[in-house]
mmCIF file of C-alpha atoms and ligand atoms in Angstrom:
data_model
loop_
_atom_site.group_PDB
_atom_site.id
_atom_site.type_symbol
_atom_site.label_atom_id
_atom_site.label_comp_id
_atom_site.label_asym_id
_atom_site.label_seq_id
_atom_site.Cartn_x
_atom_site.Cartn_y
_atom_site.Cartn_z
ATOM 1 C CA MET X 906 -55.861 0.996 -42.339
ATOM 2 C CA ARG X 907 -52.228 1.153 -43.525
ATOM 3 C CA ARG X 908 -51.928 1.510 -47.278
ATOM 4 C CA ALA X 909 -48.627 1.424 -49.149
ATOM 5 C CA ILE X 910 -47.632 2.052 -52.727
ATOM 6 C CA TYR X 911 -45.020 -0.291 -54.193
ATOM 7 C CA PRO X 912 -43.902 1.591 -57.314
ATOM 8 C CA GLY X 913 -41.637 0.416 -60.088
ATOM 9 C CA SER X 914 -41.224 -0.478 -63.725
ATOM 10 C CA PHE X 915 -41.882 -4.216 -63.187
ATOM 11 C CA ASP X 916 -40.624 -4.922 -66.722
ATOM 12 C CA PRO X 917 -40.909 -7.770 -65.885
ATOM 13 C CA VAL X 918 -41.858 -8.535 -62.289
ATOM 14 C CA THR X 919 -39.185 -10.760 -60.693
ATOM 15 C CA ASN X 920 -39.237 -13.165 -57.770
ATOM 16 C CA GLY X 921 -37.387 -10.431 -55.867
ATOM 17 C CA HIS X 922 -40.348 -8.073 -56.326
ATOM 18 C CA LEU X 923 -42.743 -10.801 -55.155
ATOM 19 C CA ASP X 924 -40.596 -11.415 -52.096
ATOM 20 C CA ILE X 925 -40.819 -7.707 -51.199
ATOM 21 C CA ILE X 926 -44.607 -7.746 -51.690
ATOM 22 C CA GLU X 927 -44.966 -10.739 -49.349
ATOM 23 C CA ARG X 928 -42.814 -9.031 -46.732
ATOM 24 C CA GLY X 929 -44.682 -5.751 -47.185
ATOM 25 C CA CYS X 930 -47.919 -7.595 -46.511
ATOM 26 C CA LYS X 931 -46.722 -8.165 -42.938
ATOM 27 C CA LEU X 932 -46.591 -4.401 -42.415
ATOM 28 C CA PHE X 933 -49.511 -3.063 -44.440
ATOM 29 C CA ASP X 934 -53.211 -3.845 -44.819
ATOM 30 C CA GLU X 935 -53.135 -2.922 -48.464
ATOM 31 C CA ILE X 936 -50.400 -2.593 -51.061
ATOM 32 C CA ILE X 937 -50.939 -0.990 -54.446
ATOM 33 C CA ILE X 938 -48.384 -2.295 -56.912
ATOM 34 C CA SER X 939 -48.039 0.729 -59.167
ATOM 35 C CA ILE X 940 -46.381 0.546 -62.558
ATOM 36 C CA LEU X 941 -44.740 3.742 -63.767
ATOM 37 C CA VAL X 942 -45.840 4.844 -67.234
ATOM 38 C CA ASN X 943 -42.538 6.111 -68.570
ATOM 39 C CA PRO X 944 -42.712 7.511 -72.123
ATOM 40 C CA ASP X 945 -38.889 7.867 -72.212
ATOM 41 C CA LYS X 946 -38.233 4.120 -71.879
ATOM 42 C CA GLN X 947 -38.794 1.447 -74.524
ATOM 43 C CA PRO X 948 -40.218 -1.403 -72.408
ATOM 44 C CA PHE X 949 -40.184 -5.132 -73.155
ATOM 45 C CA PHE X 950 -43.803 -5.510 -72.005
ATOM 46 C CA SER X 951 -46.473 -2.821 -72.436
ATOM 47 C CA ILE X 952 -48.160 -1.330 -69.372
ATOM 48 C CA GLU X 953 -51.314 -3.365 -70.142
ATOM 49 C CA GLU X 954 -49.302 -6.602 -70.394
ATOM 50 C CA ARG X 955 -47.478 -5.887 -67.127
ATOM 51 C CA GLU X 956 -50.747 -5.066 -65.342
ATOM 52 C CA GLU X 957 -52.399 -8.204 -66.642
ATOM 53 C CA MET X 958 -49.469 -10.459 -65.672
ATOM 54 C CA LEU X 959 -49.153 -8.914 -62.208
ATOM 55 C CA ASN X 960 -52.868 -9.400 -61.602
ATOM 56 C CA GLU X 961 -52.614 -13.031 -62.630
ATOM 57 C CA ILE X 962 -49.544 -13.716 -60.467
ATOM 58 C CA LEU X 963 -50.643 -11.794 -57.403
ATOM 59 C CA GLY X 964 -53.889 -13.694 -57.163
ATOM 60 C CA ASP X 965 -51.716 -16.573 -55.973
ATOM 61 C CA ILE X 966 -49.931 -14.768 -53.173
ATOM 62 C CA HIS X 967 -52.926 -12.883 -51.797
ATOM 63 C CA LYS X 968 -52.549 -14.263 -48.278
ATOM 64 C CA GLY X 969 -52.697 -13.166 -44.679
ATOM 65 C CA GLY X 970 -55.425 -10.539 -44.936
ATOM 66 C CA CYS X 971 -53.351 -8.099 -46.954
ATOM 67 C CA ARG X 972 -55.106 -6.670 -49.978
ATOM 68 C CA LEU X 973 -53.143 -6.282 -53.182
ATOM 69 C CA HIS X 974 -54.069 -4.070 -56.095
ATOM 70 C CA VAL X 975 -52.304 -3.467 -59.375
ATOM 71 C CA ASP X 976 -52.382 -0.023 -60.960
ATOM 72 C CA SER X 977 -50.312 2.283 -63.159
ATOM 73 C CA PHE X 978 -49.404 5.932 -62.752
ATOM 74 C CA ARG X 979 -47.817 8.900 -64.532
ATOM 75 C CA GLY X 980 -46.070 11.926 -63.134
ATOM 76 C CA LEU X 981 -44.849 12.440 -59.600
ATOM 77 C CA LEU X 982 -45.033 9.398 -57.383
ATOM 78 C CA VAL X 983 -45.860 11.418 -54.262
ATOM 79 C CA ASN X 984 -48.832 13.106 -55.966
ATOM 80 C CA TYR X 985 -50.113 9.686 -56.934
ATOM 81 C CA ALA X 986 -49.531 8.358 -53.390
ATOM 82 C CA VAL X 987 -51.505 11.275 -51.886
ATOM 83 C CA ALA X 988 -54.328 10.755 -54.400
ATOM 84 C CA LYS X 989 -54.467 7.092 -53.337
ATOM 85 C CA GLN X 990 -54.453 8.107 -49.642
ATOM 86 C CA ALA X 991 -51.377 5.985 -49.008
ATOM 87 C CA ASN X 992 -49.240 6.247 -45.871
ATOM 88 C CA ALA X 993 -46.046 4.923 -47.323
ATOM 89 C CA ILE X 994 -43.954 4.030 -50.341
ATOM 90 C CA VAL X 995 -42.229 0.628 -50.254
ATOM 91 C CA ARG X 996 -38.921 0.114 -52.035
ATOM 92 C CA GLY X 997 -36.688 -2.932 -52.058
ATOM 93 C CA ILE X 998 -32.990 -2.540 -51.365
ATOM 94 C CA ARG X 999 -30.805 -5.416 -52.505
ATOM 95 C CA ALA X 1000 -27.325 -4.098 -51.890
ATOM 96 C CA ILE X 1001 -25.476 -0.991 -50.793
ATOM 97 C CA SER X 1002 -25.290 0.000 -54.479
ATOM 98 C CA ASP X 1003 -29.088 0.470 -54.513
ATOM 99 C CA TYR X 1004 -29.005 2.550 -51.376
ATOM 100 C CA GLU X 1005 -27.557 5.808 -52.727
ATOM 101 C CA TYR X 1006 -30.143 6.218 -55.474
ATOM 102 C CA GLU X 1007 -32.970 5.047 -53.231
ATOM 103 C CA LEU X 1008 -31.945 7.425 -50.459
ATOM 104 C CA GLN X 1009 -31.872 10.312 -52.931
ATOM 105 C CA MET X 1010 -35.362 9.457 -54.172
ATOM 106 C CA ALA X 1011 -36.728 8.940 -50.659
ATOM 107 C CA LEU X 1012 -35.389 12.287 -49.460
ATOM 108 C CA MET X 1013 -36.648 14.106 -52.543
ATOM 109 C CA ASN X 1014 -40.058 12.494 -52.100
ATOM 110 C CA ARG X 1015 -40.060 13.502 -48.438
ATOM 111 C CA ARG X 1016 -39.236 17.093 -49.372
ATOM 112 C CA LEU X 1017 -42.054 17.104 -51.925
ATOM 113 C CA GLU X 1018 -44.544 15.421 -49.614
ATOM 114 C CA PRO X 1019 -43.568 15.120 -45.924
ATOM 115 C CA SER X 1020 -46.687 13.125 -45.045
ATOM 116 C CA ILE X 1021 -45.556 10.051 -47.004
ATOM 117 C CA GLU X 1022 -42.884 7.788 -45.478
ATOM 118 C CA THR X 1023 -40.578 5.601 -47.555
ATOM 119 C CA VAL X 1024 -40.035 2.101 -46.165
ATOM 120 C CA PHE X 1025 -36.995 0.185 -47.409
ATOM 121 C CA MET X 1026 -37.253 -3.577 -47.317
ATOM 122 C CA MET X 1027 -34.618 -6.236 -47.979
ATOM 123 C CA PRO X 1028 -35.468 -9.220 -50.161
ATOM 124 C CA ALA X 1029 -34.230 -12.726 -49.358
ATOM 125 C CA GLU X 1030 -30.488 -13.080 -50.080
ATOM 126 C CA THR X 1031 -31.397 -15.501 -52.887
ATOM 127 C CA TYR X 1032 -32.720 -12.539 -54.831
ATOM 128 C CA SER X 1033 -30.053 -10.016 -53.903
ATOM 129 C CA TYR X 1034 -28.618 -10.017 -57.444
ATOM 130 C CA VAL X 1035 -31.915 -10.286 -59.336
ATOM 131 C CA SER X 1036 -33.086 -7.270 -61.331
ATOM 132 C CA SER X 1037 -35.521 -6.883 -64.236
ATOM 133 C CA ARG X 1038 -32.678 -5.442 -66.322
ATOM 134 C CA LEU X 1039 -30.399 -8.459 -65.806
ATOM 135 C CA VAL X 1040 -33.249 -10.926 -66.288
ATOM 136 C CA LYS X 1041 -33.959 -9.356 -69.699
ATOM 137 C CA GLU X 1042 -30.276 -9.344 -70.640
ATOM 138 C CA VAL X 1043 -29.766 -12.990 -69.681
ATOM 139 C CA PHE X 1044 -33.001 -13.974 -71.454
ATOM 140 C CA HIS X 1045 -32.116 -12.142 -74.687
ATOM 141 C CA LEU X 1046 -28.693 -13.794 -74.694
ATOM 142 C CA GLY X 1047 -30.211 -17.256 -74.315
ATOM 143 C CA GLY X 1048 -29.443 -17.824 -70.620
ATOM 144 C CA VAL X 1049 -31.663 -19.633 -68.130
ATOM 145 C CA ILE X 1050 -34.011 -17.374 -66.131
ATOM 146 C CA GLU X 1051 -35.900 -20.150 -64.360
ATOM 147 C CA GLY X 1052 -36.200 -19.378 -60.641
ATOM 148 C CA LEU X 1053 -35.589 -15.650 -61.177
ATOM 149 C CA VAL X 1054 -39.098 -14.823 -62.378
ATOM 150 C CA PRO X 1055 -42.469 -16.567 -61.916
ATOM 151 C CA PRO X 1056 -43.093 -19.346 -64.502
ATOM 152 C CA LEU X 1057 -45.840 -17.231 -66.132
ATOM 153 C CA ILE X 1058 -43.359 -14.431 -66.845
ATOM 154 C CA GLU X 1059 -40.828 -16.838 -68.337
ATOM 155 C CA LYS X 1060 -43.568 -18.242 -70.573
ATOM 156 C CA ARG X 1061 -44.728 -14.778 -71.677
ATOM 157 C CA MET X 1062 -41.159 -13.676 -72.366
ATOM 158 C CA LYS X 1063 -40.642 -16.697 -74.616
ATOM 159 C CA GLU X 1064 -43.928 -16.032 -76.425
ATOM 160 C CA LYS X 1065 -43.084 -12.364 -76.861
ATOM 161 C CA ALA X 1066 -39.625 -13.126 -78.202
ATOM 162 C CA LYS X 1067 -41.147 -15.458 -80.820
ATOM 163 C CA SER X 1068 -43.736 -12.908 -82.013
HETATM 164 O O1 PNS S 1998 -38.422 -0.019 -60.822
HETATM 165 P P1 PNS S 1998 -37.752 1.320 -60.932
HETATM 166 O O2 PNS S 1998 -37.597 1.684 -62.389
HETATM 167 O O3 PNS S 1998 -36.483 1.388 -60.154
HETATM 168 O O4 PNS S 1998 -38.767 2.400 -60.273
HETATM 169 C C1 PNS S 1998 -38.441 3.765 -60.227
HETATM 170 C C2 PNS S 1998 -39.632 4.615 -59.747
HETATM 171 C C3 PNS S 1998 -40.884 4.285 -60.542
HETATM 172 C C4 PNS S 1998 -39.898 4.349 -58.294
HETATM 173 C C5 PNS S 1998 -39.237 6.119 -59.929
HETATM 174 O O5 PNS S 1998 -38.724 6.309 -61.207
HETATM 175 C C6 PNS S 1998 -40.402 7.078 -59.714
HETATM 176 O O6 PNS S 1998 -40.900 7.215 -58.642
HETATM 177 N N1 PNS S 1998 -40.834 7.739 -60.817
HETATM 178 C C7 PNS S 1998 -41.971 8.637 -60.796
HETATM 179 C C8 PNS S 1998 -41.555 10.078 -61.074
HETATM 180 C C9 PNS S 1998 -41.145 10.758 -59.793
HETATM 181 O O7 PNS S 1998 -41.890 10.860 -58.839
HETATM 182 N N2 PNS S 1998 -39.878 11.240 -59.786
HETATM 183 C C10 PNS S 1998 -39.275 11.867 -58.624
HETATM 184 C C11 PNS S 1998 -38.662 10.793 -57.727
HETATM 185 S S1 PNS S 1998 -37.692 11.496 -56.501
#
């Protein structure tokens, strides 16, 4: 039973994240999509909102015998991964610019916990420029985000902006 943690802020989840999850499902029996509780960041969506939206969206791509769970965590990722009895951490790499930071994190995590492997996966080229940060920026400035995030996320972003 191969279990992976796919950690991140997911504020909000993008089509790039979903692409990585689908690809990860080819390698792992179970993936836990784990949202970091980060008290230092002012998020657009609360942890509860992100968990709820991810659960709703992931129900639709639960295919091919791979189990998906949504969870949140605080503190060190590797401690959480060990507690969840995971074998690996999955991270998406879009471009070379992601690589330096991701390599640093992967090596630090390996030093902290040698039993957990980090697996880097590449999303489809279509999503190579898509990030939660840019999606939020484009959205707040009135740009079109259709096709970058699932329709549910676009809807919730519009509702949230109105409230
Ligand atoms: O989606 P993000 O914001 O790029 O995800 C970053 C994340 C959650 C993977 C990273 O910040 C993390 O693992 N934080 C947990 C704290 C931790 O373990 N820090 C040491 C990492 S070397």
